[in-house]
Coordinates of C-alpha atoms in Angstrom, one line a residue:
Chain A
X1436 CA -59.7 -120.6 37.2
X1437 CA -61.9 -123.6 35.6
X1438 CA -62.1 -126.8 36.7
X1439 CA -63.6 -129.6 34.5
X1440 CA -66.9 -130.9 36.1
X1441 CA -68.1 -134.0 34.5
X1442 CA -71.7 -134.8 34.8
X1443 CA -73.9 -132.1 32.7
X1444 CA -73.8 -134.1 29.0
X1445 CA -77.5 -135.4 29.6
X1446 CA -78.5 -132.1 30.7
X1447 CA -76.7 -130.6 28.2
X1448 CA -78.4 -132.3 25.2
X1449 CA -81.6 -131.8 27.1
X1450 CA -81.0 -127.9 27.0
X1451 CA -80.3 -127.9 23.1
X1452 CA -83.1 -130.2 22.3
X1453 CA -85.3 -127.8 24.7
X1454 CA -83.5 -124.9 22.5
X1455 CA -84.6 -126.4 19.1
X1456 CA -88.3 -127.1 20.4
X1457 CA -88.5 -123.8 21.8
X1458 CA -86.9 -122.5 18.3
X1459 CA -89.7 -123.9 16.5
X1460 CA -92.1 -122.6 18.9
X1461 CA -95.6 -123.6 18.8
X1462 CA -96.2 -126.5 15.9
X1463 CA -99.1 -125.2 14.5
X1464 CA -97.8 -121.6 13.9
X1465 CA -96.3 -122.1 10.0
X1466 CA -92.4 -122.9 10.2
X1467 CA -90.5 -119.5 9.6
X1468 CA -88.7 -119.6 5.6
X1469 CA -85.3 -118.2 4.6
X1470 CA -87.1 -116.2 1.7
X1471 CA -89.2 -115.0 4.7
X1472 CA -87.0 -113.1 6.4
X1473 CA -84.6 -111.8 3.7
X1474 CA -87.4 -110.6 2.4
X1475 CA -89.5 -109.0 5.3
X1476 CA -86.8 -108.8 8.0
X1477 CA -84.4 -107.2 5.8
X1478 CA -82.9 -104.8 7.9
X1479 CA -82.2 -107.7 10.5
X1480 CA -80.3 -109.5 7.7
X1481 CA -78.4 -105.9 6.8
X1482 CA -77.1 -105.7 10.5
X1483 CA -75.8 -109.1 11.1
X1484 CA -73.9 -108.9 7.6
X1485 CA -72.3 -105.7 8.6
X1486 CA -71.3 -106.3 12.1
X1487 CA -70.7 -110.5 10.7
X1488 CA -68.6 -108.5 8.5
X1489 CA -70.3 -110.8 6.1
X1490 CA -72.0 -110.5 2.8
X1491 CA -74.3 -113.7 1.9
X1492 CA -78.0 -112.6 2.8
X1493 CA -79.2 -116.2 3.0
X1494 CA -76.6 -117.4 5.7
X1495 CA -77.8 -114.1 7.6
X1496 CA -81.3 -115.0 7.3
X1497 CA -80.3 -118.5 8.7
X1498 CA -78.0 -117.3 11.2
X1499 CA -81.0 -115.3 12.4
X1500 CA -83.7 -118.0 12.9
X1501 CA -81.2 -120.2 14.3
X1502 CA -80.5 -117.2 16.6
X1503 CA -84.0 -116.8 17.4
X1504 CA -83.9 -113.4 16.4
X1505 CA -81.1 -112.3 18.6
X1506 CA -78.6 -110.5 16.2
X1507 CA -75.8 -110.4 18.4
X1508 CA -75.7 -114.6 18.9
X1509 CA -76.1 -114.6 14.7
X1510 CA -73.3 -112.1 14.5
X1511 CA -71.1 -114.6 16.3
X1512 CA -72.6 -117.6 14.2
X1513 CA -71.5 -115.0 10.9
X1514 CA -67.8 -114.8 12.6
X1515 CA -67.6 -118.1 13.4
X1516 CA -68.9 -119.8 9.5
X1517 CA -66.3 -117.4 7.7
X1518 CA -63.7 -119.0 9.3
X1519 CA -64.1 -122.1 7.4
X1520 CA -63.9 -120.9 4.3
X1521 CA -60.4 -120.0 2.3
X1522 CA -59.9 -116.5 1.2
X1523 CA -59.6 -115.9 -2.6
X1524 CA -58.2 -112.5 -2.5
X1525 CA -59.4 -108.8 -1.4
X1526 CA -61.9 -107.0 -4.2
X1527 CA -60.8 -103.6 -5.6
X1528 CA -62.0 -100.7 -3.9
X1529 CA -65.9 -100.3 -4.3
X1530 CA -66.9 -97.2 -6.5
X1531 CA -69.7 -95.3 -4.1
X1532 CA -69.7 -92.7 -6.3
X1533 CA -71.1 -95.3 -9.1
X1534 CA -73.8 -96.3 -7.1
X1535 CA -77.3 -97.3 -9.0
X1536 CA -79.1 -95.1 -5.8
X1537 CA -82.0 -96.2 -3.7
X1538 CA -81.8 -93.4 -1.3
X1539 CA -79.7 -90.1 -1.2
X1540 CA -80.0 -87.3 0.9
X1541 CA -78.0 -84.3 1.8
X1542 CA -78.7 -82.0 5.1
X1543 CA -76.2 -79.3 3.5
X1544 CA -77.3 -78.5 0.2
X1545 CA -80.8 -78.7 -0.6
X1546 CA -80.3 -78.3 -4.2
X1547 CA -77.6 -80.4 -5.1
X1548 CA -77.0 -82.2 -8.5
X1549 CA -79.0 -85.2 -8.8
X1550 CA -81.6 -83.9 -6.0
X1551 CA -82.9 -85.6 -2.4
X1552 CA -83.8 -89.3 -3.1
X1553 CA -85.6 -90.5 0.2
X1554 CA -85.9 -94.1 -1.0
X1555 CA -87.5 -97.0 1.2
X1556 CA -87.2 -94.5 4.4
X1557 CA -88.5 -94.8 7.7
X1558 CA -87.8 -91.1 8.0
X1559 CA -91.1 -88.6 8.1
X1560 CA -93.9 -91.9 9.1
X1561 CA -95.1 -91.0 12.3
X1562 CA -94.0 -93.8 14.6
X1563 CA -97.9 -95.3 15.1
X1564 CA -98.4 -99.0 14.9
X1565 CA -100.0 -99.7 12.1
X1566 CA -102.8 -102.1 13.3
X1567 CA -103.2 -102.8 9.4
X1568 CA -99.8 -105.0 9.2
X1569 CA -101.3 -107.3 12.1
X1570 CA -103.5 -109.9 9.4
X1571 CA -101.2 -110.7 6.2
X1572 CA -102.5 -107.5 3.1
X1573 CA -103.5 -110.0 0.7
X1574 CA -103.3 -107.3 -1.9
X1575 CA -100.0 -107.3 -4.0
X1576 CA -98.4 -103.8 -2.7
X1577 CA -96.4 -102.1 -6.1
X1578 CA -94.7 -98.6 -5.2
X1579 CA -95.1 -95.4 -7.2
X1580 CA -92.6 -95.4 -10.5
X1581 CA -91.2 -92.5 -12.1
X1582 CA -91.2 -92.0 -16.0
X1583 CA -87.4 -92.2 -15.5
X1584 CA -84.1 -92.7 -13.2
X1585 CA -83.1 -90.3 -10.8
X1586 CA -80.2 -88.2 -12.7
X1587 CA -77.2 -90.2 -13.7
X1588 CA -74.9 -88.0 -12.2
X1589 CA -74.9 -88.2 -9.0
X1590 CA -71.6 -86.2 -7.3
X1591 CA -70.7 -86.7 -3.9
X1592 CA -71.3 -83.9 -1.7
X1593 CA -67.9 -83.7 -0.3
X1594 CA -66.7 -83.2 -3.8
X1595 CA -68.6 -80.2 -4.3
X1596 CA -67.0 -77.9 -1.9
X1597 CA -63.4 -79.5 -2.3
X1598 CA -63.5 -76.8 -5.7
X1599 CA -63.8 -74.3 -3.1
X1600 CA -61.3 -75.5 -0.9
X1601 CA -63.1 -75.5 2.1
X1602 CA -63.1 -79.0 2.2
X1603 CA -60.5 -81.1 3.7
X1604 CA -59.5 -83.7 0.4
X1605 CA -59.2 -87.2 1.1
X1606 CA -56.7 -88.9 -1.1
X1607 CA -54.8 -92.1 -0.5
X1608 CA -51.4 -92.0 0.7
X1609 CA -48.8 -92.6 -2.2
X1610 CA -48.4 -95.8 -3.6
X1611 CA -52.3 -97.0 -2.2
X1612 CA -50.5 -99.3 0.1
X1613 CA -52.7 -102.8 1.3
X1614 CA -54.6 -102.0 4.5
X1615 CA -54.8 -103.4 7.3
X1616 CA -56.4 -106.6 7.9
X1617 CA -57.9 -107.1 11.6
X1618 CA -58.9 -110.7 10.6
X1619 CA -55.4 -111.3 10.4
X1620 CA -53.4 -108.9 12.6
X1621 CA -54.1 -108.4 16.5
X1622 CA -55.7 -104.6 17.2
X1623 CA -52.5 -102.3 17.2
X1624 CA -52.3 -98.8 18.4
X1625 CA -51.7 -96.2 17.4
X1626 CA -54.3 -97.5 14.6
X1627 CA -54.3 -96.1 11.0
X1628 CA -57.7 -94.9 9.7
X1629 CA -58.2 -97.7 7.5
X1630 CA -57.4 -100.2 11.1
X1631 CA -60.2 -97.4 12.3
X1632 CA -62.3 -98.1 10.0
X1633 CA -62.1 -101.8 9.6
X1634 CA -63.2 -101.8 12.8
X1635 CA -66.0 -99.8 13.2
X1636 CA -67.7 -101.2 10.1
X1637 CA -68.1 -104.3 12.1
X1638 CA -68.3 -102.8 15.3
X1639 CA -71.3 -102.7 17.2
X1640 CA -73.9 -100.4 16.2
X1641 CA -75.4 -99.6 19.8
X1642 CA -72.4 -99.2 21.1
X1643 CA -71.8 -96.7 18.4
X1644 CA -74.2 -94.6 18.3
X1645 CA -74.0 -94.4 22.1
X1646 CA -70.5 -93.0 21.4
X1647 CA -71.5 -90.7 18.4
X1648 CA -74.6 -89.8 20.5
X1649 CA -71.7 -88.5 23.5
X1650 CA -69.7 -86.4 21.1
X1651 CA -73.0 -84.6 19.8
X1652 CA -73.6 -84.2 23.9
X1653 CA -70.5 -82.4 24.3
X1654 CA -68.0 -85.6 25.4
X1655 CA -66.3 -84.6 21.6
X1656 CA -66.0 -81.5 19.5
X1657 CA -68.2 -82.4 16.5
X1658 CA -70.8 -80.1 15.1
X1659 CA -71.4 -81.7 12.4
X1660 CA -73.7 -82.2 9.2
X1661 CA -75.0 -85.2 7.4
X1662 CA -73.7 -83.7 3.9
X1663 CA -74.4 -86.7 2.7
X1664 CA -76.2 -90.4 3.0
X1665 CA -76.4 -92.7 -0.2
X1666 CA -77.6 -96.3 0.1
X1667 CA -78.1 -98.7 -3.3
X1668 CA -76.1 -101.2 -5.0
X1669 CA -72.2 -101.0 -6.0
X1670 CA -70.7 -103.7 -8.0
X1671 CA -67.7 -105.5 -6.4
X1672 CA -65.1 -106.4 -8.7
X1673 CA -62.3 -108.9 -8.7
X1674 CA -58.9 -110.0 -10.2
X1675 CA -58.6 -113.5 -10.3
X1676 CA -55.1 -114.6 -10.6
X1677 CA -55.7 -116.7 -13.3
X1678 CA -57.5 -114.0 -15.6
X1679 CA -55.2 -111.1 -15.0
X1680 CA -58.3 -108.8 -15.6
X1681 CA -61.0 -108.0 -13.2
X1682 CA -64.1 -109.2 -13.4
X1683 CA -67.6 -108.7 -11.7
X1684 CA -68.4 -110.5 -8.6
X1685 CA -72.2 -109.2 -8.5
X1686 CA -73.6 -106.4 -6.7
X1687 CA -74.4 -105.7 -3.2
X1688 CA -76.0 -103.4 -1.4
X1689 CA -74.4 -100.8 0.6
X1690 CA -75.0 -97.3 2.8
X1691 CA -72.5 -94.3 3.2
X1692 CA -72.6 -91.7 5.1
X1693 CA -70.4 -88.5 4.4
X1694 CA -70.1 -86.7 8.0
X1695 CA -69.0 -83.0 7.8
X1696 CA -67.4 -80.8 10.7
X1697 CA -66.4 -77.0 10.9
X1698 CA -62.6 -76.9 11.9
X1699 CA -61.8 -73.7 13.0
X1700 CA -58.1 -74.4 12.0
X1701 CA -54.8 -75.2 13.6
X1702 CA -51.2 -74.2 12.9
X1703 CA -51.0 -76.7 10.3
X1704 CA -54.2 -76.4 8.7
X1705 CA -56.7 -74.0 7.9
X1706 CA -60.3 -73.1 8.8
X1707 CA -62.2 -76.0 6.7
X1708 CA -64.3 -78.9 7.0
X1709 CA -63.3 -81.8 7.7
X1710 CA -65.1 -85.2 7.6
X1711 CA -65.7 -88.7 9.1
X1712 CA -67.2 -91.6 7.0
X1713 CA -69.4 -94.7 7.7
X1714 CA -69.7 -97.4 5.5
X1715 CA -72.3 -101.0 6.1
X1716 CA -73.2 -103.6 4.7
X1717 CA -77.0 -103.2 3.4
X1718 CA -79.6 -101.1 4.7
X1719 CA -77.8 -99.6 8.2
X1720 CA -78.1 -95.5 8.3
X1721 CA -77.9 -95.2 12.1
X1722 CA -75.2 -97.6 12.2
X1723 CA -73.1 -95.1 9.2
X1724 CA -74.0 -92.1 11.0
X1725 CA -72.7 -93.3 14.3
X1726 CA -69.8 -94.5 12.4
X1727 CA -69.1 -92.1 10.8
X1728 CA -69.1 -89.3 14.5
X1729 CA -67.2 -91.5 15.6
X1730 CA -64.5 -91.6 13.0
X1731 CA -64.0 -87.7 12.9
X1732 CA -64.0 -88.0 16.9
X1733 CA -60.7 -90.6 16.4
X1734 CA -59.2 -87.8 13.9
X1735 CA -58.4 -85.8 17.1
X1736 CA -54.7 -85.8 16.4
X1737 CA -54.7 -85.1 12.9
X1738 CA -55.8 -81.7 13.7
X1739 CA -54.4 -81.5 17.0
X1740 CA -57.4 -81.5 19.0
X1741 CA -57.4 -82.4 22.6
X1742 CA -58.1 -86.4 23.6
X1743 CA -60.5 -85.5 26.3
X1744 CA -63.4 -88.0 25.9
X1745 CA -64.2 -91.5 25.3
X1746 CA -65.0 -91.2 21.4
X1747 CA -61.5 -90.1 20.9
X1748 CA -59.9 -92.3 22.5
X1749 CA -58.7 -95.0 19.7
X1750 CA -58.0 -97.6 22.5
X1751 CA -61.2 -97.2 24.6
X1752 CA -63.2 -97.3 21.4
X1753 CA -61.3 -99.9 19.1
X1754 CA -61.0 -102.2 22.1
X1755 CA -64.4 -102.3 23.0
X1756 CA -66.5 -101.4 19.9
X1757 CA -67.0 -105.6 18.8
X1758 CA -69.7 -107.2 20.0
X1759 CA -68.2 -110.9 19.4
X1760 CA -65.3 -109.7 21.4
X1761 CA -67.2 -108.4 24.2
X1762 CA -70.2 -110.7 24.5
X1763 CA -67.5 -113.5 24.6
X1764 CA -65.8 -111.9 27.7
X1765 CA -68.8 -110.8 29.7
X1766 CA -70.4 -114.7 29.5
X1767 CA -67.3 -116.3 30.6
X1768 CA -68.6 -115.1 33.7
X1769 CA -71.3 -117.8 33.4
X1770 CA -68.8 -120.7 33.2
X1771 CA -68.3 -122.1 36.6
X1772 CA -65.9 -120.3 39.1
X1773 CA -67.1 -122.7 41.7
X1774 CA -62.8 -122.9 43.0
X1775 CA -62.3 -119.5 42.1
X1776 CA -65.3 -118.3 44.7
X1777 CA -64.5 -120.9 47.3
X1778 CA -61.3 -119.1 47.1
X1779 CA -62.5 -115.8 47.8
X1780 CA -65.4 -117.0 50.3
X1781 CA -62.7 -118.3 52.4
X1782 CA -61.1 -114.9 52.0
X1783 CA -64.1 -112.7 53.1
X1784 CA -65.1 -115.2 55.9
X1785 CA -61.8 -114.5 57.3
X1786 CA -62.1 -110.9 56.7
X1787 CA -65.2 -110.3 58.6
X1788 CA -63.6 -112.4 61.1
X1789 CA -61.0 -110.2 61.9
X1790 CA -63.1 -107.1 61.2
X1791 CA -65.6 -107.8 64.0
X1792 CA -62.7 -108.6 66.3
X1793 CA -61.1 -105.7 65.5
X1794 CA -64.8 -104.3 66.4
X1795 CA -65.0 -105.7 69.8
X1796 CA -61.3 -104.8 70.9
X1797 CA -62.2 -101.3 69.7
X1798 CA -65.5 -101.8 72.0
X1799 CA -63.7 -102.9 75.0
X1800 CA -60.9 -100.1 75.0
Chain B
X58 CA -73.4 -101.4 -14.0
X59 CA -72.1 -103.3 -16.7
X60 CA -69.1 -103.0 -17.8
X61 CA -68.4 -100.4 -20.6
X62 CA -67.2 -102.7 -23.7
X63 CA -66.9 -99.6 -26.2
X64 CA -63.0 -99.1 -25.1
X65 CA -60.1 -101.2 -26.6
X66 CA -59.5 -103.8 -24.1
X67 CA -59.3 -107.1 -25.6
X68 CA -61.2 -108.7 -22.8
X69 CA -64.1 -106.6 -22.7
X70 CA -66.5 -109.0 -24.3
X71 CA -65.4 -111.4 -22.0
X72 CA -65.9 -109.3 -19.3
X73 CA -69.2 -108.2 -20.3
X74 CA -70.9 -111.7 -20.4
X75 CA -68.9 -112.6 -17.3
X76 CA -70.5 -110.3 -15.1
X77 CA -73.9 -111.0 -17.0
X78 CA -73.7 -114.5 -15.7
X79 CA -72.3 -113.7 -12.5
X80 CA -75.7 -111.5 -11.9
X81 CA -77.6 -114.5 -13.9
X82 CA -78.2 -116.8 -10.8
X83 CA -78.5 -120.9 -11.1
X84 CA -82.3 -120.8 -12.2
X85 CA -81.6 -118.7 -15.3
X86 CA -78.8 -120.6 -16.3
X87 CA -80.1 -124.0 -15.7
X88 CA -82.6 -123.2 -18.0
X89 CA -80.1 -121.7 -20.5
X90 CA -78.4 -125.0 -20.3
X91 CA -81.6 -127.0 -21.0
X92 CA -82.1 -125.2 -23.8
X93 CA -78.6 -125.7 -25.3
X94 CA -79.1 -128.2 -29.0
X95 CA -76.3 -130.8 -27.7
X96 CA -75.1 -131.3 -23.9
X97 CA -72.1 -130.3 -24.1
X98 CA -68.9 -132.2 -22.7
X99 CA -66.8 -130.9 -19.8
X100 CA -64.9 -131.6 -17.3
X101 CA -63.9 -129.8 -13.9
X102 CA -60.8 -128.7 -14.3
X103 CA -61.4 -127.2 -10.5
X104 CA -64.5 -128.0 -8.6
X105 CA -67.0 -125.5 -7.1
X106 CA -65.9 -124.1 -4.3
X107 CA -67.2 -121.2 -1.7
X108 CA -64.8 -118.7 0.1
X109 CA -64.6 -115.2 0.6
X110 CA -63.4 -112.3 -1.1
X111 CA -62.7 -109.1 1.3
X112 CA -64.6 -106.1 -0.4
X113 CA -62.5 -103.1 0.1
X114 CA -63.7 -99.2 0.0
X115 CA -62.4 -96.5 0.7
X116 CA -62.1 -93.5 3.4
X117 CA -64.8 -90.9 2.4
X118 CA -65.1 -92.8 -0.9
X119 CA -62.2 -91.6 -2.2
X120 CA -59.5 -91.9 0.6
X121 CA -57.1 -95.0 1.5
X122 CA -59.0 -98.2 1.3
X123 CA -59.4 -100.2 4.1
X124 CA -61.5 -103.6 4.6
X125 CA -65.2 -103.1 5.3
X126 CA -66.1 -106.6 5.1
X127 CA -66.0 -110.0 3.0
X128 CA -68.1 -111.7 0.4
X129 CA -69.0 -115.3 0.1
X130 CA -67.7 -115.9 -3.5
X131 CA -68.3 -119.6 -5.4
X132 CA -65.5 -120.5 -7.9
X133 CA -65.2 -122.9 -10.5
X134 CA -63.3 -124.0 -13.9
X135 CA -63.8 -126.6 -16.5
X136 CA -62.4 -127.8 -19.2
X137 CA -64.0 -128.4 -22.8
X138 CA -63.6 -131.5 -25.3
X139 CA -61.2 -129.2 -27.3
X140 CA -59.6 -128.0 -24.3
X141 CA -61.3 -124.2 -24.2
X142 CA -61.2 -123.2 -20.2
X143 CA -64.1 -121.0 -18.8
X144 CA -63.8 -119.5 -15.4
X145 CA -66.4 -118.0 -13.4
X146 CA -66.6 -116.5 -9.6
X147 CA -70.4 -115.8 -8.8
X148 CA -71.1 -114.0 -5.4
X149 CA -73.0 -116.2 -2.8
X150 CA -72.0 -120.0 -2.2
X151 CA -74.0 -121.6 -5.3
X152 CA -72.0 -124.3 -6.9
X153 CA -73.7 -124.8 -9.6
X154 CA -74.3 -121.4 -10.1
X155 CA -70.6 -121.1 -10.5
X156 CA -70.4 -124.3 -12.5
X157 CA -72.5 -123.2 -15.2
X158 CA -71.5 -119.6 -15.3
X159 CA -67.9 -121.3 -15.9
X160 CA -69.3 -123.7 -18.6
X161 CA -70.8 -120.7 -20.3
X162 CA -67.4 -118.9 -20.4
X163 CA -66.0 -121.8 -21.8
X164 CA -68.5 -122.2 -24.6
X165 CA -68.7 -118.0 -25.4
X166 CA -64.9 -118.0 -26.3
X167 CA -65.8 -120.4 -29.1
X168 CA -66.3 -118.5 -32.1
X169 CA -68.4 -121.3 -33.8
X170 CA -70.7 -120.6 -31.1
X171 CA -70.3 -117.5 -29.5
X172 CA -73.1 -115.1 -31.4
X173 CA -75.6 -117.9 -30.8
X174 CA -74.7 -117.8 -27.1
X175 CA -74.5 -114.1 -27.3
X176 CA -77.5 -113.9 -29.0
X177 CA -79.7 -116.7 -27.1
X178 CA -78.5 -116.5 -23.5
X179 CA -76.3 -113.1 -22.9
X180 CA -78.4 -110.8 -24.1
X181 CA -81.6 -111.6 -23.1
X182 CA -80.0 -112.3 -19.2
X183 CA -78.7 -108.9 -19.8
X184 CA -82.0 -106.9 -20.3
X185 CA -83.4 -109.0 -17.6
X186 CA -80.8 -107.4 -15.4
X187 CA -80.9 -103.8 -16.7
X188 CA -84.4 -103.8 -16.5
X189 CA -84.8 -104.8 -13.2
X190 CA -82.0 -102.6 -12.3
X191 CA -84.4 -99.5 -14.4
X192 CA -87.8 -100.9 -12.1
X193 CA -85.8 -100.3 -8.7
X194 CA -84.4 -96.5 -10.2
X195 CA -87.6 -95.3 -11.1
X196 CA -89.1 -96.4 -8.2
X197 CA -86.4 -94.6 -6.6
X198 CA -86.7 -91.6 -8.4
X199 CA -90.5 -91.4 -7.7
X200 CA -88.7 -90.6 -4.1
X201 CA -86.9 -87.2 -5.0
X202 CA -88.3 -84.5 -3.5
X203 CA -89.8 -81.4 -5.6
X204 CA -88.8 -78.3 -3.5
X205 CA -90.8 -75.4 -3.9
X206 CA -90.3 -71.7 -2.0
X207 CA -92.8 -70.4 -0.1
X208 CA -92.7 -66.7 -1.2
X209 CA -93.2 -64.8 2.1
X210 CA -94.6 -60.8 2.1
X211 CA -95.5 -58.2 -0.3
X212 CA -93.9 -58.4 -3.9
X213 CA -92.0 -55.1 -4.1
X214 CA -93.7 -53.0 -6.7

């Protein structure tokens, strides 16, 4: 229970003019530019537009500096914008496979068509600070160019055993029906994979990859390879009503992640692999990875596996896996309860009350 | 990737220059626009205006499609003196952006004028865009890792 408490609007605009001084921080330290951290904190801008569920790098960058750098409070700001806006209409299906790459790796096959591209990785520095990055370079920085392109073709890796068969074959169900929408439909169980995935795409990434981490840990039954993580640009395209043919929207920039998983085989199906998929917004391989664990972990009933632990549970993860969602539940608790204690002080006063006599007759007997 | 315009559809030019100017951005085509020999007359037939387009994928890449996220997307149509309509929706929430990209769709389905435009504006924006898209895939490729085998032991005679 709330009850209105008049009195705080002074100290209430106080607090937010505190907020923007403190935002600003010290006057004499340059003023922080959009450009500045698109640019150089790209990988904060990547996160809040995937777990926004949001594509505009610009009103991620802003969200972030009004944020102060805490991704979670511009996630919500993300949520919160796109609800002013009108939808025009849902794109057709992005083409991964069409990807210009920036970074592709497989853990399965070393030689695969179109080779290992490591791209702007993180993966293989040694985790030192670099000291050197503390005073701006000066020098213009250019990266190493190739004569040419990395291969043209560049198969997925999950299509390369599906001409064995050993690969499970993911094809849409008949007729490629609309999916599920969770900005317009409540969560609903039991949830479709496309519901699935909707929501783990803009679900939270630590809460993720704590999951994924769990079925790795033996709270699952994954053994799985990375057989395959792709990250570079797909072009979104669109069919405007009034043009009748699709058109291109632009580009953006996005990272998949192709989970495989020995299945020893049921009744139904036989020994194969199967596979879970991650898919983000931008630069975000932990956050595909996790996602994608955690996907094959909610397949448990398509091949009949047991619902034993946490990451398999649709509810427990589905229901708790947004970060708007849950941040917005666990501060309510700051709003004031002042009744709602008084209520339960009351209550334990009179408990301990009777406790202690209870006590002292217990004493005397 | 552009568009491939060597098949039969009807629209494919249209297409192509399109998503050229959709890629183009407001500075390019502000200066396009300055450059054009008259100003020419238009009206907004509808207004720029932002709102989202819901990218779909799909599972595994090749699975049922579900909704990974939205797009801001910037809309806009005007109208010519002789009536010609141009279109244009242009990721990101630039109104002019979208309001010139629209202008240039009107004045590219002009014959009069359309291998000027093609000539002056769409293919030069074009080979902007392919080369910058050429920069970032070498660069990438100067990533891909040269395996070699360590042979271990005697060769067998």
């Amino acid at each position: 229970m709330y009850v209105a408490v008049k009195g705080g609007e002074t100290a209430i605009d106080n607090a937010h003019r505190l907020l923007a001084e403190e935002r600003r921080g010290d006057p004499d330290v340059a003023e922080l530019e959009l450009a500045q951290i698109d640019e150089q904190l790209g990988l904060a801008v990547d996160r809040v537009m995937t777990e926004g569920s949001l594509y505009d790098r610009r009103l991620a960058a802003l969200a972030v500096k009004q944020a102060r750098g805490d991704l979670v409070e511009a996630i919500f700001l993300l949520r919160a914008y796109r609800t002013t806006l009108p939808r025009f209409g849902a794109s057709e299906p992005i083409d991964t496979a069409q990807m210009t790459i920036r970074r592709r790796i497989s853990a399965t096959y070393k030689d695969l068509p179109g080779g290992q591209v490591l791209g702007p990785t993180f993966d293989y520095t040694h985790r030192l600070i670099d000291f050197g990055l503390a005073e701006p370079a000066g020098e213009r920085l250019t990266a190493e160019e190739a004569d040419a392109g990395p291969d043209a073709a560049m198969p997925r890796v999950n299509e390369l055993l599906e001409s064995e068969d050993l690969m499970e074959r993911i094809a849409p169900p008949a007729e490629d029906p609309e999916p599920f929408d969770l900005t317009r439909e409540p969560v609903g169980f039991p949830a479709g994979r496309d519901q699935r995935l909707q929501n783990l795409a803009r679900g939270d990434e630590g809460f993720l990859l704590a999951l994924g981490y769990s079925t790795q840990r033996g709270f699952g039954r994954n053994h799985p390879f990375a057989g395959e993580i792709r990250m570079g640009e797909v072009t979104v395209g669109f069919v405007p009503e009034e043009l009748g043919f699709e058109i291109e929207l632009g580009d953006i920039t996005v990272t998949e992640c192709q989970m495989v998983t020995q299945f020893t085989g049921s009744r139904e199906a036989p020994p194969q692999f199967t596979q879970g998929y991650g898919l983000a917004f931008g630069f975000c391989e932990r956050k595909t990875m996790a996602m994608a664990l955690v996907d094959r972990a909610l397949r448990a009933d398509e091949y009949g596996e047991a619902v034993e632990h946490p990451a398999q549970d649709e509810e427990f993860v589905l229901y708790h896996s947004d970060n708007v969602e849950a941040q917005g539940f666990v501060s309510h608790l700051k709003l004031p309860h002042y009744v709602d204690f008084q209520a339960e002080l009351t209550l334990v006063r009179r408990l301990r009350a009777d406790h202690e006599t209870a006590n002292r007759q217990e004493a005397a007997e | 990737m552009p568009l491939d315009d060597t098949n039969a559809d009807p629209n494919a030019a249209r297409k192509r220059w399109m998503s050229v100017l959709s890629r183009a951005g407001r500075d390019a085509l502000e200066d396009a626009y300055e450059r054009l020999d008259a100003a020419p007359g238009y009206g907004l037939l509808r207004p720029p205006e932002t709102g989202l387009v819901m990218v779909q994928g799909r599972a595994n890449g090749t699975g049922q499609r579900f909704n990974a996220g939205e797009m801001t997307v910037t809309r806009c149509s005007v109208r010519l003196g002789d009536g010609s309509v141009g279109h244009a929706y242009v990721a990101g929430r630039d109104r002019r952006h979208a309001e010139l990209a629209a202008l240039f769709d009107a004045l590219l389905q002009d014959p009069a004028r359309s291998a000027d435009l093609e000539r002056d504006v769409i293919v030069p924006l074009a080979r902007v865009q392919q080369d910058a898209r050429e920069r970032t895939r070498r660069k990438s490729a100067a990533t891909k890792v040269d395996f070699f085998t360590m042979v271990r032991g005697e060769d067998p005679a």
